[in-house]
Each structure stands twice: as C-alpha cells, then as structure tokens.
Amino acid sequence: MEALRQDDPRRFGRFTALARFHEGASAVRYVARDTASGEVALITAARPELAAVPAYRRRFQAEARTAERLAGGWVAPPLDTGEEPEAPADGPEPLWTAAGYVPALPLAEAIGIAGPLDERALRILGAGIAEILSRVHAAGAVLQGLAPGTVLLASDGPRLTAFGPLGAAASAEARPGGQLSVRLGYLTPEQIEGKEVSAASDLFVLGLLLAYAATGTTPFTEGPAEEAARRIAGDEPELDAVPEALRELITNCLAKDPAARPTAGTVAAELALEGAAGLARGGWLPERLAAAVADQEARVLALEAPEENPETPEEAPAPVSAEAPEPVEDTAAPEPAEDTAAPQPENVRSEDAQPEDARPVDAPAPQEPTAPVAAGDGDIGEDRGTTRFLNTGPRPPQSDRPTTQLSLPHELVAPPGAAPAPVAQPIPPALPVAPVAPQRPGPTHGGPAPYPAAALPAGPAGSGGPGGGPMVSLPLPPAPAPVPDPAASRRTLLTIAAAAVGGLIVGGGSVAALGSGNTAVATDDKPAPKPRRTLPGQPPEPRWIYLHPASESSPLTTAVWRDKLLVVTSESQASAVDLRTGKRLWQRADGAKGQAALAAGADLVFVASPSEFLWLSPKNGKVVHRVRYTDAFGDLPGLAVGPLAGNSEPVIWFTGSHTVTVKAPKPKKGKKKGKDKEVVQAHFFAYDIVQRKELWRTPVPAGRAPGTPAYRVVVDRSADVLVRQDAASLTAAEVKAAKGKGSIRSFDQKTGKLLWTKQYAAVSPEAATGGDEDGTLYAAVGKDLQAFETDTTKPLWRVEGSDGSVFGTPLVAGPLIHTTERSQLVGAVERESGRLVWRRSTEVPGTGNAPSLTLSGSEKTLIAADAVQVTAFSAADGERLWKFQDIGSADPKGATVSASYRALAAGETVVVQRDRAFYAFPVA
C-alpha cells in the first residue's frame, strides 16, 4: 500500500480514494471510503492505457457484471460499478468497480510470514476454493483464476479475488489493431500440449496451490527454469513434504490425464465434509497470520482522506535521483539485518521487466531509480496532498516470488539455432514519489519479488506472433527465508487487496447469486456477506453442488427420499446422491426412464419404470423386488402405465391403457362382414407400494392418442380422492363437450368407484387448481383466484390478480394458501377468509409461466422457482430473503442452459435443480 500519485483519480462515484492498495497487470486497486456512510471499499480501476482498448472495456464490464452474480460466501460482494458516460475528449472514461473490503493476506505473503500451513488450515483452504470451483464448474465454466496472489487468507476462511484470466493475468497489454493480449499464470499439462482447458485444469492448479501451501514450494521445481514446462508435462510431482493424509488427494489433482483428476465437489467433500466454514469455526489461521490480518485492518481503518491541495512546494518529497542503480546480481532474499544495522525503508517496491515478447532481445530490463531514505524513521516518502499513513517502523526483508515467466508457443520444438532469450535481473525497489510516470505492475508491497524471466523457443511468427502462446507464471523454489521475528511482525505493515471484482470469462458459464429486497441471515456456517445497497440478500453458500455427468443423458425426474437421498432418473439409469454430502452413491440401469422415486416403507426406494415397478435398496441401488406389469396386470395385456397421478403413502394412483380388438358384429344375411376394430381401454388404479398389491381399478374414458389419460390428484381426502385430467390429454370430443370448462372427478378411496364429476363456475380445463381436506377447492378464474365449496361448487371468496396475468397452482400450508402468478407475484392468502396476507414480486422482468412453489421442511421458507431464477421468501410475512441464478453459458459459442429451475425440500435443505446442476442450500 502506498500514497496516491498525482495522476491518480480522487473520486470514484460515492467513494473517496484514500491510498493505492495494489497494482496488478490490468488494473490498479485503491482503498476508498464512502464519505456518507463510512463504508470501506476496494476500488478496481482499469489501467488508462488498457481502458482505451474497446476489447478490454467490454471484457472489464462483462467481468464486473459476472462478479455481481457470483458474489457471496467466499467471494466478497460488489458494492458499486462505475457507470460509463460518453468518453471525454481527452481520453477514455475510467472503468472501475467497488467491492467490499475484507482484511486478508495473499497466500504467497502468508507463507513468507509463517511458513507452510498445517493440515487443518490446508483442508480449510482447499475446501473453500473447491467450493467456489464447484459453483463455477456446475455452469460448465472454467475459472483459470487461481494463483498464490489471487487466493487470500481471511480470519474466517479463504477468499478468491480473480475469476478469470483477466483478473489473474501475469501481464496485459494493448496490441496494434485494438487487440488485447492477456498472459495467464500457471500451466497445466494440457495447456503445454496445446489442448483446450477444462474444469479439470482448475483442479490441477488447485493441486499446485495446495502443494505450495503445504511445503512453501511447488512440486515441479527441480531443474532449470527453462525446463519447467517439460517437468510439468512429464515429471511426477514431489510431494514428500505434504502431510500424508492429503498426499493422495493432491496427487490425484496433479494427474497428467485431466479425466483422472477428481471433481471440485469431491475435493471439497474429502477435505472438509462439514464445509470449509464449519471446519474453520473458532479460527483457523496461525497466531502470526491472525495478528497480521488484524494489523492490516487497523491500518486501513486509520487511513485519512487525502488533502485536496498540496501545502507548499517545499514540503514535497525529494526528487528522484536521475542515476539508476546497478542491477542486483543475486536473486535470493537478503539476509536479516542485525539490530544495529540500518533497517529497510518502508513501502519500497520493485517493477517487473517488460514481457519477453514486448521488447528487443538485446534490450536491458528497465530499472527504477531510487530516492534516499533516512534509515530507521519508518517514513514512506509521503506525497503531501495525498494520504497520510501511520508510521510502522522498519520492514523485514522481502522474500522472492517463486515464479518464472515463460513465453509458450503452440509448437514446443525449437528451430535450429534457437537460443533462450537473455535473462533479466531483478531491480532494486524505489520509493513512491510524486509526480511519477506510469509504471509497469510490480509485486504487492511486502510480497515476493519475481525470479528472472526465461523464454521457450518462439513459434514460426516469433514471440507474440501467430505462433506464440500465452505467457504463464510457474512457481519455483523460494530463496531461503529468514526466521520470522515475532517482534518485527507486529510492526510490519501487511497489506493486500482482500477482494476484487472479476468475471468468468473463459469457456462456458458462471454461477450467479443475485440479491434483492431485505438481506437474510444465512442459516449455515458460511461467512455471510455484508449487506449492500445494490445487491442485498445473497443466498447462503450451497452445502454442496452436484453436477450430473455430461456423459450420461439429462435427468428426467428428481425426487427426495426420506430426506436422505436425491434420486435422479434418466434415459439410461436411476442414480442416488447423498443429501448430506452431494456425492453420488449408486446408479442402476434397471431404473432407466423411471418416474419420480417414492418411499416404500422405511427402507426401500420405489421407482416405476416403463415396464415394471422396482423396489431398490437405498444403500447400493440393488433391486430388492420387481413386479412386471405383465405379471401384476396379466388380464390387461400390453398395459401402458401413464404418469403417476399422485401418492399418499403407501398408496399411489396412476392411469393405464391397453388396446383390445373388438370384433365386428356378425353381418346380416347377404351382407359383407365388417372389419374388427382396435379400441383403447383406460383405467384408473390404486396400488399399495408397501404390500406390493393392487387395491382397485376403475374404467375411465381413454385420452387423446395414444390413449392413456393424464390425471393429477388435486386433493386426497379421507373418503375420496379428487382428480382432474390434464387438458392436453383430453380428446377432441371431450373438449367440445366441456364448452370451455374443466371438470373435477371424485373417486371413492376404498373401491375406486366414480362418485361424481363437477364443474366450477368458469374454471377452464387449463386452469390451475388445488384443494384441502376441509372441503375447499382453489382455482384460477380469469385473472383471479377463487375458492369454492368442493362438494356444492358454491363460491366462497375471490382474490384479484394482476391485469393480463393468471394464477398458477397454489400451495396449501396450515392456515394459509400460497399463491403464484404469471406476473411473477408470489403471495399468501388466509384459507378461511381469502384475506391477502402479503404479496411480493420475484423481480423477474416480463411475464412467463407462474413460478412453482416449494415450502421448506419447517414451512418457514417459501421457494419460488421459474425459468430465470430461484427466489426465497419468508413464508410468514413475504420478506424477500435471497435470489439465486445459475446463468448458464457466458461464452457466445458455448452451450446455453435454458431449462427451468426446480426446488425440492429436504429437512433444512432445499435442493435447487437446473438441468444437470444441483445446489443444496440451507434454509430455515
């Protein structure tokens, strides 16, 4: 952290800049404060030279929008985004975003302070990052944002500050023709081979990070820097110093074959079954790191607003010396100074050399001049008229950054006579003074400095040309670090940007966490984001995320079994996921194309397949019982079972049909015999899935071809069961006879006898309906919701709906009935009187299908799921708690998920599904 420079912006919307916090490859971060509320923020401002590039501006803005959606949990919430007015005449309008400040240390700096992390801290670190990766990968995206400088350690758990290549770039520069060149950090074997990155690439880098955090180095470091790519592609990792309990998992992450690496969800569960936040409860950082984080927070909060005008020219700092110092020959960190020696000056910083492909081969690395500093006074070379910092005394020696920069071509075979580019040596640090010319990004103050650069042979077009590849950073063994001095750590200024705004900008999609309304208190142990004006109400961090394998067909049905299993059926099989961990337990091909699973007693899973009833073991999916339709319903050959109409344990109701041949009547004398006819006969069945026997069947009219009518149970009463037929399965004759009105049928619970068929006012065949055991039917009539006495059809009350909208299927809960409308309004009405208790909008723009409603196990939280998002409300008063989106593909060429959301309640968890992705959210 350093003082503001003369050319730094002083205002970012409602925020006043206080100090420079960190200078990255593509942006500069500032500590800032909202003068009205006192809220401290980190501003990420694009570099002016890059902001002029249209491609950069579009990317920056896209990442900012994605960061808003991804916020929550281990990602700091964004606070504001600078609007982009018309560009001024003298240059482009600055691009910036504001994120909440979270005191934290970068992983590289933390290792330099306290050494490698212990096993418990490693588990928390890895589980937290894996949880983020799970969210990203569930949307089909690849993060490519992991590095020792983008992973932060906060007091309650890890944080991630980069969400794509731009945020974690080793360098970024404008190229001729308006192109943007971004060079990434870290390599994977598939990148070295020129293959596409995937979710497995993130797991490889996670393995590198965990090995680095466990040992202080990375596992592919033995040998010359210029051979680092070869070692990653071909050598086995050195993990002897990694804790034994974690060695196998990290080894699997570092597998050369991407298909052999575990998923992020698997890593998260193996490292911390109760979640990173649960394992971190009570503190997780070593004492020295916890103290450093606390010191950082105190210093940030003590920053003063900059003075608007310099006091006098005489008070300005001394000018910079015109002579550049000699290059440093040794890259190792300096030895600790004796107590009597002059201490190191404060706020010194070094500047990276230009990328290898950005300067002539023979050009020396640019060097930064230094200004004299009084030894031991703790002064930082303050720029009058900018920011005043607290004096903190001398700093300990800086350690070396364990990286080597490589320029990787697509063709790794060196042409004849090719030689590596000259090595650039690190340069001495310089004090920040004002005014200062624009500089290349350097390491964060107090953090490691870079190793010299080495280049692999360039492609046919030379470095940076068409044959070139991305520049990447590879960890190398750090120089021996001095033994930490406990006294020195207390007076050391340790600063790092604790939260940044980035985006998922590579390959596929991203996960969005959108907030609105009032902020809800998270019900799990994840760190709750601070409330913010623009996006309050972040959803709680998912307990787990399960992604149905892409190699298998998409899910057809999903159901919760006994609050223990999530049972998924598809075209190829039925499978079960542990609701506690999100791990898949088993799959069974016999359950292919099965309908939603049900509980058959306390210890069996019931699935109705197209040809048989199956009873599966919940432990391993083994078929315990099976009843083929040809055996159970032998008198109905060729029976086709329709969708289950409903269930009330242990009874299920369903329709079925089969085709019979009706012979033509005997012709009269002299007449030709008529043709036999194929006739569809349909029945409505009741079946006990515990005793495995048919209770009754009753003939019903056949439906539209192929003939099985689709029934839905409206309400199950003690004496009868009320059903209505899906309008799509009505025959043309039935539609004509109904004259625009829908019908409800009553069947006797014991015998299945049809008791009556009734119509209710102007309720149409397509209208949403619901009922309760007390004898009330609720149905959409026009734009309104109306209640009727079930047995007499007498109207009871009416609730007015929105103009141009209709009500969806209501949900009965105790004394209330929860309502949903196509206008995206969700509400609650008293069942007895029809009095409106509350009504809220999901804030989804436009109209579509009415959101489907689900109540949590405690009936305290109401979940509304539609095609756009999931919104959680307090069932009692309608307080909007949180929103969630899995936004699908962020890449225009990537696959876009368009499936609607579904929600299933399981105790204190609500499982949200969108196509192949499942998220388990804790709820009240």
Coordinates of C-alpha atoms in Angstrom, one line a residue, residues 463-909:
S463 CA 7.3 -14.3 -29.9
G464 CA 4.0 -12.6 -29.8
G465 CA 3.2 -13.6 -33.3
P466 CA 0.7 -16.2 -34.5
G467 CA 2.9 -19.0 -33.4
G468 CA 3.2 -17.6 -29.9
G469 CA 1.4 -18.6 -26.8
P470 CA 0.3 -17.2 -23.5
M471 CA 2.9 -16.1 -21.0
V472 CA 2.4 -18.0 -17.8
S473 CA 3.9 -18.0 -14.3
L474 CA 5.3 -21.1 -12.8
P475 CA 6.3 -21.5 -9.2
L476 CA 10.0 -22.2 -8.4
P477 CA 11.6 -22.9 -5.0
P478 CA 11.7 -19.7 -3.0
A479 CA 15.0 -18.5 -1.7
P480 CA 15.7 -19.4 2.0
A481 CA 13.6 -17.1 4.1
P482 CA 14.9 -15.6 7.4
V483 CA 13.5 -16.9 10.6
P484 CA 10.5 -14.8 11.4
D485 CA 10.9 -12.3 14.2
P486 CA 7.8 -12.1 16.4
A487 CA 8.5 -8.6 17.4
A488 CA 9.0 -7.4 13.8
S489 CA 5.8 -8.9 12.6
R490 CA 3.8 -6.6 14.9
R491 CA 5.3 -3.5 13.4
T492 CA 5.2 -4.7 9.8
L493 CA 2.6 -3.2 7.5
L494 CA 1.0 -6.1 5.8
T495 CA -1.4 -5.1 3.1
I496 CA -3.1 -6.9 0.2
A497 CA -6.3 -6.3 -1.7
A498 CA -8.8 -8.5 0.1
A499 CA -11.5 -8.7 -2.5
A500 CA -11.6 -7.9 -6.2
V501 CA -14.3 -7.9 -8.8
G502 CA -13.7 -10.3 -11.7
G503 CA -15.6 -12.5 -14.0
L504 CA -15.8 -15.9 -15.5
I505 CA -14.6 -15.0 -19.0
V506 CA -13.5 -18.3 -20.4
G507 CA -15.4 -21.3 -21.7
G508 CA -19.0 -21.8 -20.8
G509 CA -20.8 -20.3 -18.0
S510 CA -20.9 -18.9 -14.5
V511 CA -22.9 -19.1 -11.4
A512 CA -24.9 -16.0 -10.3
A513 CA -26.0 -15.1 -6.9
L514 CA -28.4 -12.1 -7.2
G515 CA -29.9 -10.3 -4.3
S516 CA -32.8 -8.0 -3.8
G517 CA -35.2 -7.0 -1.1
N518 CA -34.0 -7.3 2.5
T519 CA -30.9 -9.3 3.5
A520 CA -31.5 -12.6 5.1
V521 CA -29.3 -14.2 7.7
A522 CA -27.5 -17.2 6.3
T523 CA -28.6 -20.4 8.1
D524 CA -25.3 -22.3 7.6
D525 CA -21.8 -21.5 8.8
K526 CA -20.5 -19.8 5.7
P527 CA -19.3 -16.2 6.1
A528 CA -22.3 -14.0 5.5
P529 CA -21.6 -11.1 3.1
K530 CA -22.2 -7.7 4.5
P531 CA -25.5 -6.0 3.4
R532 CA -25.0 -3.7 0.4
R533 CA -27.3 -1.3 -1.4
T534 CA -27.1 -2.7 -4.8
L535 CA -27.3 -6.4 -4.2
P536 CA -28.6 -7.3 -0.7
G537 CA -29.9 -10.7 0.1
Q538 CA -27.2 -13.1 -1.1
P539 CA -28.1 -16.7 -0.9
P540 CA -26.3 -18.9 1.6
E541 CA -23.3 -20.8 0.3
P542 CA -24.5 -24.2 -1.0
R543 CA -23.8 -27.1 1.3
W544 CA -22.7 -29.0 -1.9
I545 CA -23.1 -28.8 -5.7
Y546 CA -23.7 -31.9 -7.7
L547 CA -23.2 -32.0 -11.5
H548 CA -24.9 -34.8 -13.3
P549 CA -22.2 -36.4 -15.6
A550 CA -22.2 -35.0 -19.1
S551 CA -21.5 -38.5 -20.4
E552 CA -25.0 -39.5 -19.3
S553 CA -28.4 -38.5 -20.5
S554 CA -30.0 -35.5 -18.9
P555 CA -32.2 -36.0 -15.8
L556 CA -35.9 -36.8 -16.4
T557 CA -37.2 -36.8 -12.9
T558 CA -35.8 -35.9 -9.5
A559 CA -37.2 -36.7 -6.0
V560 CA -36.1 -36.7 -2.4
W561 CA -36.2 -40.0 -0.5
R562 CA -36.7 -39.7 3.3
D563 CA -34.6 -36.5 3.4
K564 CA -31.6 -38.8 2.8
L565 CA -31.2 -39.3 -0.9
L566 CA -31.8 -37.3 -4.1
V567 CA -32.9 -39.9 -6.6
V568 CA -32.4 -38.9 -10.3
T569 CA -33.8 -40.9 -13.2
S570 CA -32.7 -40.5 -16.8
E571 CA -33.0 -42.3 -20.1
S572 CA -30.1 -44.6 -19.1
Q573 CA -30.4 -45.2 -15.4
A574 CA -31.6 -44.2 -12.0
S575 CA -29.0 -42.9 -9.6
A576 CA -28.9 -41.6 -6.0
V577 CA -27.0 -38.7 -4.4
D578 CA -26.3 -38.4 -0.7
L579 CA -28.2 -35.4 0.5
R580 CA -25.7 -34.9 3.3
T581 CA -22.5 -34.7 1.1
G582 CA -23.7 -34.3 -2.5
K583 CA -21.8 -37.5 -3.5
R584 CA -23.3 -40.0 -5.9
L585 CA -23.8 -43.3 -4.1
W586 CA -25.1 -45.6 -6.8
Q587 CA -26.6 -46.0 -10.2
R588 CA -28.9 -48.7 -11.5
A589 CA -29.7 -49.3 -15.2
D590 CA -33.0 -51.0 -14.3
G591 CA -34.4 -47.7 -13.3
A592 CA -33.9 -46.1 -16.8
K593 CA -36.8 -43.8 -17.8
G594 CA -38.3 -44.2 -14.4
Q595 CA -40.8 -41.9 -12.8
A596 CA -40.0 -39.8 -9.7
A597 CA -38.9 -42.1 -6.9
L598 CA -41.0 -42.6 -3.8
A599 CA -40.6 -44.0 -0.3
A600 CA -41.9 -47.6 0.0
G601 CA -41.8 -48.0 3.8
A602 CA -38.8 -47.1 5.8
D603 CA -36.1 -48.9 3.8
L604 CA -36.9 -49.1 0.1
V605 CA -36.9 -46.8 -2.9
F606 CA -39.8 -47.2 -5.3
V607 CA -39.4 -46.4 -9.0
A608 CA -42.0 -47.0 -11.7
S609 CA -40.2 -47.8 -15.0
P610 CA -42.0 -48.1 -18.4
S611 CA -42.3 -51.9 -17.9
E612 CA -42.2 -52.7 -14.2
F613 CA -42.3 -51.5 -10.6
L614 CA -38.9 -51.6 -8.9
W615 CA -38.0 -51.5 -5.2
L616 CA -34.4 -50.5 -4.7
S617 CA -32.1 -50.6 -1.7
P618 CA -31.2 -47.0 -0.7
K619 CA -27.7 -48.2 0.3
N620 CA -26.5 -49.5 -3.0
G621 CA -29.4 -49.4 -5.5
K622 CA -29.7 -53.1 -5.7
V623 CA -33.1 -54.4 -6.9
V624 CA -34.8 -55.9 -3.9
H625 CA -38.2 -56.5 -5.6
R626 CA -39.6 -56.2 -9.1
V627 CA -43.1 -56.5 -10.4
R628 CA -43.5 -56.6 -14.1
Y629 CA -46.7 -55.1 -15.5
T630 CA -47.3 -58.3 -17.5
D631 CA -47.4 -60.2 -14.2
A632 CA -49.3 -57.8 -12.0
F633 CA -51.8 -56.9 -14.6
G634 CA -52.0 -60.1 -16.7
D635 CA -55.6 -59.5 -17.6
L636 CA -54.6 -56.2 -19.3
P637 CA -52.0 -57.4 -21.9
G638 CA -49.8 -54.7 -23.2
L639 CA -50.7 -52.2 -20.4
A640 CA -49.0 -48.8 -20.8
V641 CA -48.7 -47.1 -17.5
G642 CA -49.1 -43.3 -17.6
P643 CA -47.6 -40.7 -15.3
L644 CA -48.3 -41.1 -11.6
A645 CA -51.3 -39.0 -10.7
G646 CA -50.3 -38.7 -7.0
N647 CA -49.4 -40.6 -3.9
S648 CA -50.3 -40.7 -0.2
E649 CA -48.0 -43.2 1.5
P650 CA -48.3 -46.1 0.9
V651 CA -50.8 -45.7 -2.0
I652 CA -50.0 -44.5 -5.5
W653 CA -52.6 -43.6 -8.1
F654 CA -51.9 -43.9 -11.8
T655 CA -53.7 -44.4 -15.1
G656 CA -53.0 -47.0 -17.7
S657 CA -54.3 -48.1 -21.0
H658 CA -54.2 -51.1 -23.3
T659 CA -55.5 -51.9 -26.8
V660 CA -58.2 -54.6 -27.3
T661 CA -59.7 -55.9 -30.5
V662 CA -63.4 -55.6 -30.9
K663 CA -64.7 -58.0 -33.4
A664 CA -67.1 -56.8 -36.0
P665 CA -70.7 -57.9 -35.4
K666 CA -72.0 -60.8 -37.4
P667 CA -73.2 -59.5 -40.7
K668 CA -76.8 -59.9 -41.8
K669 CA -77.6 -62.4 -44.5
G670 CA -76.2 -61.3 -47.7
K671 CA -74.0 -58.5 -46.2
K672 CA -70.3 -58.4 -46.1
K673 CA -68.6 -58.8 -42.7
G674 CA -67.2 -55.6 -41.2
K675 CA -63.7 -55.1 -40.0
D676 CA -62.6 -55.7 -36.5
K677 CA -61.6 -52.5 -34.5
E678 CA -58.7 -51.7 -32.3
V679 CA -60.1 -49.9 -29.2
V680 CA -58.1 -48.3 -26.4
Q681 CA -59.4 -49.1 -22.9
A682 CA -58.2 -47.0 -19.9
H683 CA -58.3 -47.5 -16.2
F684 CA -57.6 -45.5 -13.0
F685 CA -55.6 -47.6 -10.5
A686 CA -54.8 -47.5 -6.8
Y687 CA -51.7 -49.6 -5.7
D688 CA -50.1 -50.2 -2.4
I689 CA -46.3 -50.0 -2.8
V690 CA -45.5 -51.4 0.6
Q691 CA -47.7 -54.5 0.3
R692 CA -47.0 -54.6 -3.4
K693 CA -50.6 -55.2 -4.5
E694 CA -53.3 -53.6 -6.5
L695 CA -56.1 -52.1 -4.3
W696 CA -58.6 -51.3 -7.1
R697 CA -59.1 -50.2 -10.6
T698 CA -61.9 -48.4 -12.3
P699 CA -62.6 -47.8 -16.0
V700 CA -62.2 -44.3 -17.3
P701 CA -62.5 -42.7 -20.7
A702 CA -59.5 -43.1 -22.9
G703 CA -57.5 -40.0 -23.5
R704 CA -56.0 -38.4 -26.6
A705 CA -53.8 -40.8 -28.7
P706 CA -52.0 -43.0 -27.7
G707 CA -54.9 -43.3 -25.3
T708 CA -53.7 -43.1 -21.7
P709 CA -55.3 -40.1 -19.9
A710 CA -53.1 -38.0 -17.7
Y711 CA -54.6 -37.4 -14.3
R712 CA -53.4 -35.3 -11.4
V713 CA -54.6 -35.7 -7.8
V714 CA -56.0 -32.3 -6.6
V715 CA -56.6 -33.4 -3.0
D716 CA -56.6 -36.6 -1.1
R717 CA -59.5 -36.7 1.4
S718 CA -60.5 -39.3 3.9
A719 CA -63.4 -40.6 1.9
D720 CA -62.4 -39.8 -1.7
V721 CA -59.7 -38.7 -3.9
L722 CA -60.3 -35.7 -6.3
V723 CA -58.6 -35.7 -9.6
R724 CA -58.6 -33.6 -12.8
Q725 CA -57.4 -34.6 -16.2
D726 CA -54.6 -32.8 -18.0
A727 CA -56.1 -30.7 -20.8
A728 CA -53.5 -31.9 -23.2
S729 CA -54.8 -35.5 -22.9
L730 CA -58.5 -34.7 -23.5
T731 CA -59.9 -36.0 -26.7
A732 CA -61.4 -33.6 -29.2
A733 CA -64.9 -34.8 -28.4
E734 CA -64.3 -34.2 -24.6
V735 CA -63.0 -30.7 -25.3
K736 CA -66.1 -29.9 -27.4
A737 CA -68.5 -31.3 -24.8
A738 CA -66.8 -29.3 -21.9
K739 CA -67.6 -26.0 -23.6
G740 CA -64.5 -24.3 -22.1
K741 CA -65.0 -25.6 -18.6
G742 CA -62.8 -28.0 -16.7
S743 CA -64.1 -30.9 -14.6
I744 CA -63.1 -32.5 -11.2
R745 CA -63.8 -36.2 -10.7
S746 CA -64.3 -37.8 -7.2
F747 CA -63.3 -41.5 -6.7
D748 CA -64.1 -43.5 -3.6
Q749 CA -60.9 -44.2 -1.6
K750 CA -61.8 -47.8 -0.8
T751 CA -63.5 -49.0 -4.0
G752 CA -62.4 -46.6 -6.7
K753 CA -66.0 -46.1 -7.7
L754 CA -66.6 -42.8 -9.6
L755 CA -68.8 -40.7 -7.2
W756 CA -69.3 -37.5 -9.2
T757 CA -68.0 -35.2 -11.8
K758 CA -68.4 -31.4 -11.3
Q759 CA -67.6 -28.1 -12.9
Y760 CA -66.8 -24.9 -11.0
A761 CA -68.0 -21.6 -12.4
A762 CA -65.8 -20.5 -15.3
V763 CA -62.8 -22.6 -14.3
S764 CA -61.2 -23.7 -17.6
P765 CA -59.6 -27.1 -18.4
E766 CA -56.2 -25.5 -18.3
A767 CA -56.8 -23.5 -15.0
A768 CA -54.5 -24.2 -12.1
T769 CA -56.3 -25.9 -9.2
G770 CA -55.6 -27.0 -5.6
G771 CA -57.6 -28.2 -2.7
D772 CA -57.6 -29.1 1.0
E773 CA -59.1 -31.8 3.2
D774 CA -61.6 -29.3 4.7
G775 CA -63.6 -29.3 1.5
T776 CA -62.3 -26.2 -0.3
L777 CA -61.2 -26.0 -3.9
Y778 CA -59.0 -23.2 -5.1
A779 CA -58.9 -22.4 -8.8
A780 CA -57.7 -19.7 -11.2
V781 CA -60.7 -18.0 -12.8
G782 CA -59.7 -15.4 -15.4
K783 CA -57.1 -13.2 -13.7
D784 CA -58.4 -14.0 -10.2
L785 CA -58.1 -16.8 -7.7
Q786 CA -61.4 -18.2 -6.4
A787 CA -62.3 -20.6 -3.6
F788 CA -65.3 -23.0 -3.8
E789 CA -67.0 -25.5 -1.6
T790 CA -65.8 -28.7 -3.2
D791 CA -69.0 -30.7 -2.8
T792 CA -71.5 -28.0 -3.7
T793 CA -69.4 -25.8 -6.1
K794 CA -70.6 -22.8 -4.1
P795 CA -68.2 -19.8 -4.5
L796 CA -66.6 -18.7 -1.1
W797 CA -64.2 -15.8 -1.9
R798 CA -62.1 -14.2 -4.6
V799 CA -58.7 -12.7 -4.7
E800 CA -58.0 -10.2 -7.5
G801 CA -54.9 -10.9 -9.6
S802 CA -52.8 -8.7 -11.9
D803 CA -54.1 -7.4 -15.2
G804 CA -53.1 -9.6 -18.0
S805 CA -51.9 -12.4 -15.7
V806 CA -53.3 -15.7 -14.3
F807 CA -52.7 -17.6 -11.1
G808 CA -50.6 -20.7 -11.1
T809 CA -51.0 -23.8 -8.9
P810 CA -51.5 -22.7 -5.2
L811 CA -49.8 -24.4 -2.3
V812 CA -51.8 -25.1 0.9
A813 CA -49.8 -24.6 4.2
G814 CA -51.6 -24.6 7.5
P815 CA -54.0 -21.6 7.7
L816 CA -52.5 -20.0 4.6
I817 CA -52.6 -20.8 0.9
H818 CA -49.5 -19.5 -1.0
T819 CA -50.2 -18.1 -4.4
T820 CA -48.2 -17.6 -7.6
E821 CA -48.9 -15.6 -10.7
R822 CA -47.6 -15.3 -14.2
S823 CA -46.8 -11.7 -13.5
Q824 CA -44.1 -13.1 -11.1
L825 CA -46.0 -12.2 -8.0
V826 CA -45.9 -14.6 -5.1
G827 CA -48.2 -14.2 -2.0
A828 CA -50.1 -15.7 0.9
V829 CA -53.9 -15.7 1.5
E830 CA -55.9 -16.8 4.5
R831 CA -57.7 -20.0 3.6
E832 CA -60.8 -19.3 5.5
S833 CA -61.5 -15.7 4.5
G834 CA -59.4 -15.0 1.4
R835 CA -57.7 -12.0 3.1
L836 CA -54.5 -11.2 1.4
V837 CA -51.6 -11.5 3.9
W838 CA -48.8 -10.5 1.6
R839 CA -47.8 -10.3 -2.0
R840 CA -44.2 -9.8 -3.3
S841 CA -42.6 -9.8 -6.7
T842 CA -39.7 -12.1 -7.7
E843 CA -38.5 -9.1 -9.7
V844 CA -38.0 -11.2 -12.8
P845 CA -38.7 -8.9 -15.8
G846 CA -41.6 -9.7 -18.1
T847 CA -44.1 -12.5 -17.8
G848 CA -43.8 -16.2 -18.3
N849 CA -45.1 -19.3 -16.5
A850 CA -46.1 -18.7 -12.9
P851 CA -43.2 -19.7 -10.6
S852 CA -43.6 -23.2 -9.0
L853 CA -43.7 -23.1 -5.2
T854 CA -42.0 -25.3 -2.6
L855 CA -42.0 -25.0 1.2
S856 CA -39.0 -25.9 3.3
G857 CA -39.4 -28.7 5.8
S858 CA -40.2 -26.3 8.6
E859 CA -42.7 -24.4 6.3
K860 CA -40.8 -21.2 7.3
T861 CA -39.2 -20.5 3.8
L862 CA -41.1 -20.4 0.6
I863 CA -39.1 -21.1 -2.6
A864 CA -40.4 -19.8 -6.0
A865 CA -38.7 -21.3 -9.0
D866 CA -39.1 -20.2 -12.6
A867 CA -37.2 -20.2 -15.9
V868 CA -35.0 -17.3 -14.8
Q869 CA -34.1 -17.7 -11.1
V870 CA -35.0 -19.1 -7.7
T871 CA -36.3 -16.6 -5.1
A872 CA -36.6 -17.4 -1.4
F873 CA -39.3 -15.6 0.8
S874 CA -40.2 -15.7 4.4
A875 CA -43.5 -17.7 4.3
A876 CA -45.0 -15.7 7.2
D877 CA -44.5 -12.2 6.0
G878 CA -43.1 -12.4 2.5
E879 CA -39.7 -10.9 3.3
R880 CA -37.6 -11.5 0.2
L881 CA -34.6 -13.4 1.5
W882 CA -32.4 -14.2 -1.4
K883 CA -32.2 -15.0 -5.1
F884 CA -30.1 -17.5 -7.0
Q885 CA -29.2 -17.9 -10.6
D886 CA -27.1 -20.4 -12.5
I887 CA -26.7 -18.1 -15.6
G888 CA -25.6 -20.8 -18.0
S889 CA -23.1 -20.0 -20.7
A890 CA -21.1 -16.8 -20.7
D891 CA -19.4 -17.7 -23.9
P892 CA -21.4 -16.8 -27.0
K893 CA -20.2 -20.1 -28.6
G894 CA -20.7 -22.2 -25.5
A895 CA -23.7 -24.3 -24.7
T896 CA -26.5 -22.3 -23.1
V897 CA -28.7 -23.9 -20.4
S898 CA -32.3 -22.9 -20.9
A899 CA -34.1 -25.4 -18.6
S900 CA -36.3 -24.0 -15.8
Y901 CA -35.4 -24.3 -12.2
R902 CA -36.9 -26.8 -9.8
A903 CA -36.8 -26.9 -6.0
L904 CA -37.1 -29.9 -3.7
A905 CA -37.4 -29.6 0.1
A906 CA -35.4 -32.0 2.3
G907 CA -35.5 -31.1 6.0
E908 CA -33.4 -28.0 6.5
T909 CA -32.1 -28.1 2.9

